[in-house]
Amino acid sequence: MTAPLTILGLESSCDDTGAAILRGAEGQAAILANVVASQTDLHAAFGGVVPEIAARAHAEKLDLMVEQALEEAGVALAEIDAVAVTAGPGLIGGVLSGVMAAKGLAMGLGRPLVGVNHLAGHALTPVLTDGLAFPYLMLLVSGGHCQFLRVDGPQAFHRLGGTIDDAPGEAFDKVARLLGLSQPGGPVVEAMARSGDPARFLLPRPLLDRPGCDLSFSGLKTAVLRARDGLIAAQGGLGEQDRADLCASFQAAVADVLAGKSARALAGQTDLTGFAVAGGVAANRTLRARLEAVAARAGLPFVAPPLALCTDNAAMIAFAGLLTYEAGQRDDLTLSARPRWPLDAAAAPMIGSGKKGAKA
Ligand code: KG4
Ligand code: ZN
């Protein structure tokens, strides 16, 4: 048994500044602390994340988060054996803030530095939370990303497909905006959908009739816009029930598409240990139920990590750092921040997807 390692993780790729301390070895770890400072309030007035404001806030908050994590964990800085940091993909200013902070800490402590791909952090979370063994299928559904990954090992990812335009969370947010609802849109649309009729508006199920695991959500959002405008033209405005029915119909279309494509991604793979989800959209109950049913039909366990570990956090970065450290990866002061960094370098780049700076 290898001696357990105490690892500090830093996350600052979008609008959450996170620090976490994990202790573990051989693919297992305990979370000693996992703190996050959200910047939602700072960006609220702008209708989206402002990169310059985000970078500045990360630079201000990183030290504070590290101090808080150490205190919560009851660990002294000198006890940290390695420093893991998100080195991309994400907003360049934010990623740079984290990478520079991590370099300073690693150098000051004389400890190794490990640069982590943010998406690997999400993709490896089911190993941390549920001890899921490789290989498994991961559906990453967030505000900036949507992809199916076959995870064969800590550094072996194979992308089976992904969105060719918007991410589902982005679509939820845009639909909320179209209907005059608050942001972030996902939880509000889900709440409205509960009293709505999912069959009232027949919305498209983009790419569901095409082979493969690619997805598209931009046309669906436009279809909601048309349905909304049709109602406004016909009756002069939108009632509460109209909004609820539009939300329910939209959510049903998203769930149909994600469930259908998940079934396809699982089909023909006989060696998987489970089907896992991560990302903020995985909080959606209708979607979770559908995905759980898809996993059950495939005879696989369904793993949905607790929400705090599904959304952006530093525990997942520390854990991915631990796994890659154990695989022998070490970085030094030449580690660079990569705004774009596909997990599966062999997969064809997706046109229009993984927008620069989109939250992953
Ligand atoms: O993973 P996340 O916190 O941030 C990243 O994008 O990385 O995901 C945020 C996204 C937002 O677009 C939000 O509207 C969506 O997740 N979301 C939901 C729900 N809760 C959050 N979408 C649908 N249903 C929800 N209950
Ligand atoms: Zn993320």
Tab-separated table of N, CA and C in Angstrom, residues 116-237:
chain	number	residue	atom	x	y	z
A	116	VAL	N	-4.172	19.885	-14.485
A	116	VAL	CA	-5.305	18.985	-14.716
A	116	VAL	C	-6.242	19.578	-15.763
A	117	ASN	N	-6.770	18.706	-16.620
A	117	ASN	CA	-7.811	19.109	-17.553
A	117	ASN	C	-9.144	19.154	-16.782
A	118	HIS	N	-9.806	20.303	-16.840
A	118	HIS	CA	-11.051	20.499	-16.092
A	118	HIS	C	-12.090	19.416	-16.420
A	119	LEU	N	-12.154	19.039	-17.694
A	119	LEU	CA	-13.140	18.027	-18.109
A	119	LEU	C	-12.796	16.658	-17.532
A	120	ALA	N	-11.490	16.391	-17.372
A	120	ALA	CA	-11.071	15.134	-16.740
A	120	ALA	C	-11.549	15.130	-15.294
A	121	GLY	N	-11.507	16.299	-14.660
A	121	GLY	CA	-12.007	16.417	-13.286
A	121	GLY	C	-13.459	15.975	-13.211
A	122	HIS	N	-14.309	16.520	-14.112
A	122	HIS	CA	-15.724	16.114	-14.136
A	122	HIS	C	-15.840	14.612	-14.423
A	123	ALA	N	-15.086	14.186	-15.428
A	123	ALA	CA	-15.251	12.810	-15.920
A	123	ALA	C	-14.809	11.757	-14.911
A	124	LEU	N	-13.880	12.111	-14.018
A	124	LEU	CA	-13.371	11.130	-13.049
A	124	LEU	C	-14.109	11.172	-11.704
A	125	THR	N	-15.022	12.129	-11.556
A	125	THR	CA	-15.735	12.279	-10.279
A	125	THR	C	-16.450	10.995	-9.808
A	126	PRO	N	-17.072	10.206	-10.709
A	126	PRO	CA	-17.747	8.983	-10.224
A	126	PRO	C	-16.801	7.983	-9.552
A	127	VAL	N	-15.512	8.072	-9.850
A	127	VAL	CA	-14.538	7.189	-9.189
A	127	VAL	C	-14.358	7.666	-7.744
A	128	LEU	N	-14.305	8.998	-7.587
A	128	LEU	CA	-14.152	9.586	-6.250
A	128	LEU	C	-15.384	9.335	-5.387
A	129	THR	N	-16.570	9.591	-5.962
A	129	THR	CA	-17.789	9.542	-5.140
A	129	THR	C	-18.344	8.131	-4.964
A	130	ASP	N	-18.198	7.298	-5.988
A	130	ASP	CA	-18.856	5.984	-5.941
A	130	ASP	C	-17.898	4.823	-6.165
A	131	GLY	N	-16.624	5.123	-6.297
A	131	GLY	CA	-15.652	4.059	-6.542
A	131	GLY	C	-15.911	3.320	-7.842
A	132	LEU	N	-16.558	3.990	-8.803
A	132	LEU	CA	-16.871	3.344	-10.087
A	132	LEU	C	-15.568	2.898	-10.766
A	133	ALA	N	-15.574	1.667	-11.279
A	133	ALA	CA	-14.366	1.133	-11.923
A	133	ALA	C	-14.382	1.453	-13.414
A	134	PHE	N	-13.223	1.510	-14.025
A	134	PHE	CA	-13.109	1.726	-15.478
A	134	PHE	C	-13.424	0.411	-16.202
A	135	PRO	N	-13.942	0.425	-17.398
A	135	PRO	CA	-14.391	1.593	-18.165
A	135	PRO	C	-15.874	1.885	-17.889
A	136	TYR	N	-16.217	3.172	-17.918
A	136	TYR	CA	-17.627	3.547	-17.782
A	136	TYR	C	-17.958	4.637	-18.792
A	137	LEU	N	-19.278	4.846	-18.971
A	137	LEU	CA	-19.703	5.902	-19.892
A	137	LEU	C	-20.093	7.118	-19.067
A	138	MET	N	-19.622	8.277	-19.488
A	138	MET	CA	-19.936	9.526	-18.787
A	138	MET	C	-20.667	10.471	-19.732
A	139	LEU	N	-21.789	11.007	-19.268
A	139	LEU	CA	-22.466	12.078	-20.012
A	139	LEU	C	-22.235	13.355	-19.219
A	140	LEU	N	-21.489	14.270	-19.836
A	140	LEU	CA	-21.209	15.545	-19.197
A	140	LEU	C	-22.183	16.579	-19.751
A	141	VAL	N	-23.087	17.060	-18.909
A	141	VAL	CA	-24.094	18.031	-19.371
A	141	VAL	C	-24.073	19.264	-18.482
A	142	SER	N	-23.475	20.335	-18.994
A	142	SER	CA	-23.374	21.547	-18.177
A	142	SER	C	-23.829	22.759	-18.982
A	143	GLY	N	-23.482	23.938	-18.460
A	143	GLY	CA	-23.849	25.155	-19.164
A	143	GLY	C	-22.992	25.387	-20.393
A	144	GLY	N	-21.823	24.770	-20.449
A	144	GLY	CA	-20.919	25.001	-21.577
A	144	GLY	C	-20.564	23.749	-22.352
A	145	HIS	N	-20.927	22.594	-21.823
A	145	HIS	CA	-20.490	21.362	-22.474
A	145	HIS	C	-21.553	20.292	-22.513
A	146	CYS	N	-21.422	19.443	-23.509
A	146	CYS	CA	-22.289	18.281	-23.608
A	146	CYS	C	-21.544	17.247	-24.420
A	147	GLN	N	-21.094	16.201	-23.765
A	147	GLN	CA	-20.410	15.153	-24.513
A	147	GLN	C	-20.511	13.803	-23.821
A	148	PHE	N	-20.444	12.764	-24.669
A	148	PHE	CA	-20.384	11.396	-24.167
A	148	PHE	C	-18.930	10.981	-24.178
A	149	LEU	N	-18.457	10.497	-23.028
A	149	LEU	CA	-17.069	10.054	-22.935
A	149	LEU	C	-17.029	8.627	-22.439
A	150	ARG	N	-16.279	7.811	-23.137
A	150	ARG	CA	-15.989	6.499	-22.593
A	150	ARG	C	-14.696	6.682	-21.794
A	151	VAL	N	-14.763	6.400	-20.487
A	151	VAL	CA	-13.605	6.629	-19.627
A	151	VAL	C	-12.939	5.284	-19.349
A	152	ASP	N	-11.753	5.092	-19.934
A	152	ASP	CA	-11.044	3.821	-19.798
A	152	ASP	C	-9.994	3.845	-18.704
A	153	GLY	N	-9.624	5.046	-18.255
A	153	GLY	CA	-8.601	5.169	-17.229
A	153	GLY	C	-8.408	6.631	-16.921
A	154	PRO	N	-7.574	6.952	-15.908
A	154	PRO	CA	-7.397	8.344	-15.483
A	154	PRO	C	-6.954	9.281	-16.606
A	155	GLN	N	-6.337	8.722	-17.628
A	155	GLN	CA	-5.900	9.590	-18.724
A	155	GLN	C	-6.323	9.032	-20.078
A	156	ALA	N	-7.344	8.186	-20.064
A	156	ALA	CA	-7.787	7.558	-21.319
A	156	ALA	C	-9.268	7.835	-21.538
A	157	PHE	N	-9.543	8.842	-22.383
A	157	PHE	CA	-10.913	9.257	-22.656
A	157	PHE	C	-11.180	9.128	-24.142
A	158	HIS	N	-12.355	8.601	-24.451
A	158	HIS	CA	-12.713	8.492	-25.857
A	158	HIS	C	-14.064	9.173	-26.038
A	159	ARG	N	-14.083	10.245	-26.826
A	159	ARG	CA	-15.350	10.954	-27.015
A	159	ARG	C	-16.193	10.271	-28.075
A	160	LEU	N	-17.404	9.863	-27.678
A	160	LEU	CA	-18.285	9.171	-28.617
A	160	LEU	C	-19.148	10.155	-29.395
A	161	GLY	N	-19.301	11.356	-28.860
A	161	GLY	CA	-20.111	12.361	-29.537
A	161	GLY	C	-20.325	13.534	-28.607
A	162	GLY	N	-20.880	14.600	-29.164
A	162	GLY	CA	-21.122	15.786	-28.342
A	162	GLY	C	-21.984	16.769	-29.104
A	163	THR	N	-22.260	17.905	-28.472
A	163	THR	CA	-23.121	18.875	-29.136
A	163	THR	C	-22.378	19.570	-30.272
A	164	ILE	N	-23.103	19.828	-31.338
A	164	ILE	CA	-22.476	20.536	-32.453
A	164	ILE	C	-22.761	22.043	-32.354
A	165	ASP	N	-23.554	22.436	-31.357
A	165	ASP	CA	-23.806	23.884	-31.192
A	165	ASP	C	-23.906	24.226	-29.693
A	166	ASP	N	-25.128	24.445	-29.195
A	166	ASP	CA	-25.284	24.845	-27.794
A	166	ASP	C	-25.165	23.650	-26.852
A	167	ALA	N	-24.813	23.935	-25.609
A	167	ALA	CA	-24.893	22.923	-24.553
A	167	ALA	C	-26.314	22.983	-23.977
A	168	PRO	N	-26.803	21.886	-23.405
A	168	PRO	CA	-28.179	21.881	-22.880
A	168	PRO	C	-28.428	22.965	-21.820
A	169	GLY	N	-27.446	23.199	-20.936
A	169	GLY	CA	-27.630	24.217	-19.895
A	169	GLY	C	-27.812	25.594	-20.521
A	170	GLU	N	-27.047	25.834	-21.562
A	170	GLU	CA	-27.142	27.093	-22.303
A	170	GLU	C	-28.555	27.222	-22.893
A	171	ALA	N	-29.079	26.123	-23.425
A	171	ALA	CA	-30.425	26.133	-24.005
A	171	ALA	C	-31.464	26.402	-22.921
A	172	PHE	N	-31.326	25.774	-21.757
A	172	PHE	CA	-32.252	26.046	-20.644
A	172	PHE	C	-32.198	27.531	-20.289
A	173	ASP	N	-30.973	28.076	-20.227
A	173	ASP	CA	-30.822	29.489	-19.859
A	173	ASP	C	-31.465	30.410	-20.904
A	174	LYS	N	-31.288	30.060	-22.192
A	174	LYS	CA	-31.848	30.902	-23.251
A	174	LYS	C	-33.366	30.822	-23.260
A	175	VAL	N	-33.900	29.628	-23.050
A	175	VAL	CA	-35.364	29.478	-23.015
A	175	VAL	C	-35.935	30.294	-21.857
A	176	ALA	N	-35.246	30.266	-20.711
A	176	ALA	CA	-35.721	31.062	-19.576
A	176	ALA	C	-35.751	32.542	-19.953
A	177	ARG	N	-34.721	32.979	-20.644
A	177	ARG	CA	-34.640	34.386	-21.056
A	177	ARG	C	-35.795	34.729	-22.007
A	178	LEU	N	-36.064	33.825	-22.958
A	178	LEU	CA	-37.152	34.035	-23.927
A	178	LEU	C	-38.502	34.177	-23.242
A	179	LEU	N	-38.638	33.500	-22.116
A	179	LEU	CA	-39.931	33.495	-21.432
A	179	LEU	C	-39.968	34.487	-20.273
A	180	GLY	N	-38.908	35.304	-20.174
A	180	GLY	CA	-38.873	36.323	-19.121
A	180	GLY	C	-38.655	35.744	-17.736
A	181	LEU	N	-38.020	34.583	-17.665
A	181	LEU	CA	-37.753	33.959	-16.363
A	181	LEU	C	-36.335	34.288	-15.913
A	182	SER	N	-36.046	34.057	-14.630
A	182	SER	CA	-34.740	34.468	-14.101
A	182	SER	C	-33.630	33.483	-14.449
A	183	GLN	N	-32.384	33.897	-14.191
A	183	GLN	CA	-31.198	33.074	-14.452
A	183	GLN	C	-30.614	32.548	-13.144
A	184	PRO	N	-29.912	31.426	-13.109
A	184	PRO	CA	-29.785	30.482	-14.212
A	184	PRO	C	-31.116	29.800	-14.530
A	185	GLY	N	-31.316	29.558	-15.816
A	185	GLY	CA	-32.633	29.135	-16.291
A	185	GLY	C	-33.043	27.719	-15.919
A	186	GLY	N	-32.074	26.819	-15.818
A	186	GLY	CA	-32.401	25.412	-15.619
A	186	GLY	C	-33.394	25.134	-14.482
A	187	PRO	N	-33.042	25.548	-13.261
A	187	PRO	CA	-33.944	25.243	-12.143
A	187	PRO	C	-35.323	25.895	-12.297
A	188	VAL	N	-35.365	27.111	-12.886
A	188	VAL	CA	-36.643	27.822	-13.037
A	188	VAL	C	-37.509	27.132	-14.083
A	189	VAL	N	-36.887	26.744	-15.198
A	189	VAL	CA	-37.633	26.061	-16.256
A	189	VAL	C	-38.157	24.722	-15.719
A	190	GLU	N	-37.318	24.032	-14.951
A	190	GLU	CA	-37.756	22.752	-14.384
A	190	GLU	C	-38.953	22.954	-13.448
A	191	ALA	N	-38.879	23.999	-12.620
A	191	ALA	CA	-39.980	24.261	-11.680
A	191	ALA	C	-41.268	24.598	-12.438
A	192	MET	N	-41.167	25.435	-13.485
A	192	MET	CA	-42.349	25.809	-14.288
A	192	MET	C	-42.922	24.580	-14.986
A	193	ALA	N	-42.022	23.720	-15.469
A	193	ALA	CA	-42.444	22.556	-16.258
A	193	ALA	C	-43.327	21.621	-15.442
A	194	ARG	N	-43.176	21.668	-14.126
A	194	ARG	CA	-43.933	20.759	-13.277
A	194	ARG	C	-45.445	20.947	-13.432
A	195	SER	N	-45.861	22.200	-13.719
A	195	SER	CA	-47.305	22.415	-13.890
A	195	SER	C	-47.677	22.570	-15.367
A	196	GLY	N	-46.765	22.125	-16.242
A	196	GLY	CA	-47.025	22.292	-17.672
A	196	GLY	C	-47.356	20.991	-18.379
A	197	ASP	N	-47.846	21.146	-19.621
A	197	ASP	CA	-48.199	19.986	-20.445
A	197	ASP	C	-47.073	19.756	-21.467
A	198	PRO	N	-46.311	18.666	-21.307
A	198	PRO	CA	-45.165	18.442	-22.203
A	198	PRO	C	-45.573	18.111	-23.633
A	199	ALA	N	-46.885	17.842	-23.846
A	199	ALA	CA	-47.322	17.451	-25.194
A	199	ALA	C	-47.995	18.605	-25.942
A	200	ARG	N	-48.127	19.772	-25.291
A	200	ARG	CA	-48.873	20.845	-25.962
A	200	ARG	C	-48.142	21.370	-27.199
A	201	PHE	N	-46.841	21.534	-27.102
A	201	PHE	CA	-46.077	22.034	-28.261
A	201	PHE	C	-45.202	20.914	-28.790
A	202	LEU	N	-45.360	20.649	-30.067
A	202	LEU	CA	-44.571	19.571	-30.662
A	202	LEU	C	-43.241	20.160	-31.132
A	203	LEU	N	-42.225	20.060	-30.291
A	203	LEU	CA	-40.919	20.644	-30.612
A	203	LEU	C	-40.014	19.582	-31.225
A	204	PRO	N	-39.040	20.020	-32.025
A	204	PRO	CA	-38.158	19.033	-32.676
A	204	PRO	C	-37.267	18.299	-31.678
A	205	ARG	N	-36.824	17.117	-32.084
A	205	ARG	CA	-35.841	16.328	-31.321
A	205	ARG	C	-34.592	16.286	-32.201
A	206	PRO	N	-33.784	17.362	-32.202
A	206	PRO	CA	-32.708	17.478	-33.193
A	206	PRO	C	-31.717	16.310	-33.173
A	207	LEU	N	-31.405	15.832	-34.351
A	207	LEU	CA	-30.412	14.769	-34.606
A	207	LEU	C	-30.787	13.400	-34.036
A	208	LEU	N	-31.972	13.301	-33.420
A	208	LEU	CA	-32.335	12.013	-32.823
A	208	LEU	C	-32.526	10.943	-33.897
A	209	ASP	N	-32.947	11.393	-35.083
A	209	ASP	CA	-33.189	10.436	-36.169
A	209	ASP	C	-31.911	10.124	-36.951
A	210	ARG	N	-30.816	10.736	-36.562
A	210	ARG	CA	-29.551	10.482	-37.280
A	210	ARG	C	-28.682	9.530	-36.480
A	211	PRO	N	-27.875	8.726	-37.175
A	211	PRO	CA	-26.986	7.822	-36.433
A	211	PRO	C	-25.915	8.594	-35.674
A	212	GLY	N	-25.274	7.924	-34.755
A	212	GLY	CA	-24.187	8.552	-34.011
A	212	GLY	C	-24.666	9.202	-32.733
A	213	CYS	N	-23.715	9.731	-31.981
A	213	CYS	CA	-24.023	10.281	-30.658
A	213	CYS	C	-23.905	11.798	-30.597
A	214	ASP	N	-23.850	12.465	-31.747
A	214	ASP	CA	-23.796	13.925	-31.705
A	214	ASP	C	-25.169	14.492	-31.367
A	215	LEU	N	-25.138	15.682	-30.787
A	215	LEU	CA	-26.380	16.313	-30.347
A	215	LEU	C	-26.424	17.761	-30.821
A	216	SER	N	-27.638	18.340	-30.802
A	216	SER	CA	-27.789	19.736	-31.183
A	216	SER	C	-28.946	20.319	-30.386
A	217	PHE	N	-28.775	21.523	-29.863
A	217	PHE	CA	-29.851	22.119	-29.062
A	217	PHE	C	-30.245	23.512	-29.544
A	218	SER	N	-29.527	24.018	-30.542
A	218	SER	CA	-29.789	25.384	-30.965
A	218	SER	C	-31.141	25.507	-31.686
A	219	GLY	N	-31.474	24.518	-32.537
A	219	GLY	CA	-32.748	24.556	-33.264
A	219	GLY	C	-33.934	24.431	-32.321
A	220	LEU	N	-33.739	23.701	-31.259
A	220	LEU	CA	-34.802	23.500	-30.273
A	220	LEU	C	-35.155	24.827	-29.598
A	221	LYS	N	-34.125	25.564	-29.293
A	221	LYS	CA	-34.312	26.880	-28.666
A	221	LYS	C	-35.056	27.814	-29.629
A	222	THR	N	-34.690	27.760	-30.926
A	222	THR	CA	-35.368	28.583	-31.930
A	222	THR	C	-36.831	28.156	-32.064
A	223	ALA	N	-37.081	26.852	-31.949
A	223	ALA	CA	-38.466	26.368	-32.036
A	223	ALA	C	-39.299	26.899	-30.866
A	224	VAL	N	-38.674	27.007	-29.694
A	224	VAL	CA	-39.388	27.586	-28.540
A	224	VAL	C	-39.697	29.060	-28.814
A	225	LEU	N	-38.727	29.755	-29.409
A	225	LEU	CA	-38.923	31.173	-29.761
A	225	LEU	C	-40.115	31.332	-30.709
A	226	ARG	N	-40.179	30.457	-31.738
A	226	ARG	CA	-41.285	30.533	-32.713
A	226	ARG	C	-42.621	30.247	-32.042
A	227	ALA	N	-42.629	29.224	-31.203
A	227	ALA	CA	-43.885	28.869	-30.516
A	227	ALA	C	-44.340	30.034	-29.641
A	228	ARG	N	-43.372	30.650	-28.965
A	228	ARG	CA	-43.696	31.798	-28.118
A	228	ARG	C	-44.270	32.940	-28.955
A	229	ASP	N	-43.583	33.263	-30.074
A	229	ASP	CA	-44.041	34.362	-30.920
A	229	ASP	C	-45.403	34.067	-31.537
A	230	GLY	N	-45.629	32.787	-31.846
A	230	GLY	CA	-46.939	32.378	-32.385
A	230	GLY	C	-48.043	32.678	-31.373
A	231	LEU	N	-47.783	32.363	-30.122
A	231	LEU	CA	-48.778	32.606	-29.078
A	231	LEU	C	-49.018	34.102	-28.901
A	232	ILE	N	-47.911	34.856	-28.906
A	232	ILE	CA	-48.038	36.313	-28.705
A	232	ILE	C	-48.845	36.928	-29.847
A	233	ALA	N	-48.572	36.466	-31.089
A	233	ALA	CA	-49.293	37.003	-32.251
A	233	ALA	C	-50.777	36.643	-32.165
A	234	ALA	N	-51.063	35.420	-31.693
A	234	ALA	CA	-52.446	34.938	-31.686
A	234	ALA	C	-53.271	35.523	-30.547
A	235	GLN	N	-52.626	35.695	-29.390
A	235	GLN	CA	-53.430	36.105	-28.223
A	235	GLN	C	-52.917	37.355	-27.508
A	236	GLY	N	-51.895	37.965	-28.092
A	236	GLY	CA	-51.420	39.246	-27.561
A	236	GLY	C	-50.477	39.139	-26.372
A	237	GLY	N	-50.154	37.964	-25.944
A	237	GLY	CA	-49.217	37.823	-24.806
A	237	GLY	C	-49.129	36.387	-24.350
